[in-house]
Amino acid sequence: MANHFEFNIRVYIEDTDLGGIVYHANHIRYMERTRTEWLRAAGVSHYWQQAEYNFVVHKINVKYMRPILMDDLITVTARVISCKASSFVLQQNIYRGEIMLASGEVELACISAEMRPRRLPDEIRELIQKELEQD
């Protein structure tokens, strides 16, 4: 898998305001869905079904460039840009065709069942390292 994942999402009326424009918080939801599908495509489909660790968004920065509209077919991307012992950072962008609509940087921290920082699980760290090597 190259260090670039894409996931297509159709925009429905429930995602929009009265003007047919996607509500700003839904951009973050689209990024979350894409991160989940990125892990699933990499063969890590169980990370949300176990009790040893969890991922939480530690930081997020989203820049909104153009509106996403009702019935748009958007492509959300995910690319690993850095990794530390207990966290990693993804660059995520949202496109309609070739037009970038939003851009975000998301730092995900790994925490234990006791809600304390913990090292990334080996399989996640290996996936991230492989992706970083492909850049």
Coordinates of C-alpha atoms in Angstrom, one line a residue:
M1 CA 0.0 0.0 0.0
A2 CA 1.5 3.4 -1.0
N3 CA 1.5 6.1 1.6
H4 CA -1.7 7.6 0.1
F5 CA -5.1 6.3 0.8
E6 CA -8.3 7.5 -0.9
F7 CA -12.0 6.9 0.2
N8 CA -15.0 8.1 -1.7
I9 CA -18.0 9.5 0.1
R10 CA -21.4 10.7 -1.3
V11 CA -22.9 13.7 0.5
Y12 CA -26.5 13.3 1.6
I13 CA -29.0 15.9 2.7
E14 CA -28.5 14.9 6.4
D15 CA -24.9 16.2 6.0
T16 CA -25.9 19.7 5.0
D17 CA -27.5 22.8 6.3
L18 CA -30.6 24.5 4.8
G19 CA -28.5 25.9 2.0
G20 CA -27.3 22.5 0.9
I21 CA -23.7 23.1 2.2
V22 CA -22.0 20.5 4.4
Y23 CA -21.9 21.4 8.0
H24 CA -18.3 22.2 9.1
A25 CA -18.1 19.4 11.7
N26 CA -19.0 16.8 9.1
H27 CA -15.6 17.3 7.4
I28 CA -14.0 15.8 10.5
R29 CA -16.5 12.9 10.4
Y30 CA -15.5 12.2 6.8
M31 CA -11.8 12.2 7.8
E32 CA -12.6 9.8 10.7
R33 CA -14.4 7.4 8.3
T34 CA -11.4 7.5 5.9
R35 CA -8.9 6.7 8.7
T36 CA -11.0 3.7 9.7
E37 CA -11.2 2.5 6.1
W38 CA -7.4 3.1 5.7
L39 CA -6.8 0.7 8.6
R40 CA -9.3 -1.8 7.3
A41 CA -7.6 -1.8 3.9
A42 CA -4.3 -2.3 5.6
G43 CA -5.7 -5.4 7.3
V44 CA -6.2 -3.8 10.7
S45 CA -10.0 -4.3 11.0
H46 CA -10.2 -5.0 14.7
Y47 CA -8.6 -2.0 16.4
W48 CA -12.0 -0.7 17.5
Q49 CA -13.1 -4.1 18.9
Q50 CA -10.5 -4.6 21.6
A51 CA -9.8 -3.4 25.1
E52 CA -6.0 -3.0 25.3
Y53 CA -5.7 0.3 23.6
N54 CA -7.6 3.1 21.8
F55 CA -6.8 6.0 19.6
V56 CA -7.9 9.5 20.4
V57 CA -7.6 12.7 18.4
H58 CA -4.9 14.7 20.3
K59 CA -4.8 17.6 17.8
I60 CA -6.7 18.5 14.7
N61 CA -6.3 21.4 12.4
V62 CA -8.7 21.8 9.5
K63 CA -8.6 24.5 6.8
Y64 CA -11.9 25.0 4.8
M65 CA -11.2 26.2 1.3
R66 CA -14.4 25.7 -0.7
P67 CA -17.9 24.4 0.3
I68 CA -18.9 20.8 0.0
L69 CA -22.4 20.6 -1.5
M70 CA -25.4 18.3 -1.4
D71 CA -24.9 15.2 -3.6
D72 CA -21.2 15.8 -4.2
L73 CA -19.0 12.7 -4.6
I74 CA -16.0 13.6 -2.6
T75 CA -12.6 11.9 -2.2
V76 CA -11.0 12.0 1.2
T77 CA -7.3 11.1 1.4
A78 CA -5.1 10.0 4.3
R79 CA -1.3 10.1 4.3
V80 CA 1.1 9.4 7.2
I81 CA 3.5 12.3 7.7
S82 CA 5.1 11.4 11.1
C83 CA 5.3 8.9 13.9
K84 CA 6.4 9.0 17.5
A85 CA 6.4 6.3 20.2
S86 CA 2.7 6.8 21.2
S87 CA 1.2 8.9 18.4
F88 CA 1.2 9.5 14.7
V89 CA 0.1 12.3 12.4
L90 CA -1.9 12.1 9.2
Q91 CA -2.4 14.7 6.5
Q92 CA -6.0 14.4 5.2
N93 CA -7.5 16.3 2.3
I94 CA -11.0 16.4 0.8
Y95 CA -11.5 16.8 -2.9
R96 CA -14.3 17.1 -5.4
G97 CA -12.6 15.9 -8.5
E98 CA -9.3 17.8 -8.7
I99 CA -10.5 20.7 -6.5
M100 CA -9.3 20.6 -2.9
L101 CA -12.2 21.6 -0.6
A102 CA -10.6 21.1 2.8
S103 CA -7.2 20.1 4.3
G104 CA -6.5 18.8 7.7
E105 CA -3.7 17.5 9.9
V106 CA -4.7 15.0 12.6
E107 CA -2.5 13.7 15.4
L108 CA -3.8 10.5 16.9
A109 CA -2.5 9.4 20.3
C110 CA -2.6 5.8 21.6
I111 CA -4.0 5.3 25.1
S112 CA -4.3 2.3 27.4
A113 CA -7.6 1.0 28.8
E114 CA -6.7 3.1 31.9
M115 CA -6.7 6.2 29.7
R116 CA -2.9 6.7 29.9
P117 CA -0.5 7.2 26.9
R118 CA 0.9 3.9 25.7
R119 CA 3.2 2.9 22.9
L120 CA 1.7 2.2 19.6
P121 CA 0.9 -1.5 19.1
D122 CA 3.5 -3.3 17.0
E123 CA 1.2 -4.0 14.0
I124 CA 0.2 -0.3 13.8
R125 CA 3.7 0.9 14.2
E126 CA 4.9 -1.5 11.5
L127 CA 2.1 -0.3 9.1
I128 CA 3.0 3.3 9.8
Q129 CA 6.8 2.7 9.3
K130 CA 6.1 1.0 6.0
E131 CA 4.0 3.8 4.8
L132 CA 6.6 6.4 5.8
E133 CA 9.3 4.5 3.9
Q134 CA 7.1 4.7 0.7
D135 CA 7.2 8.5 0.7

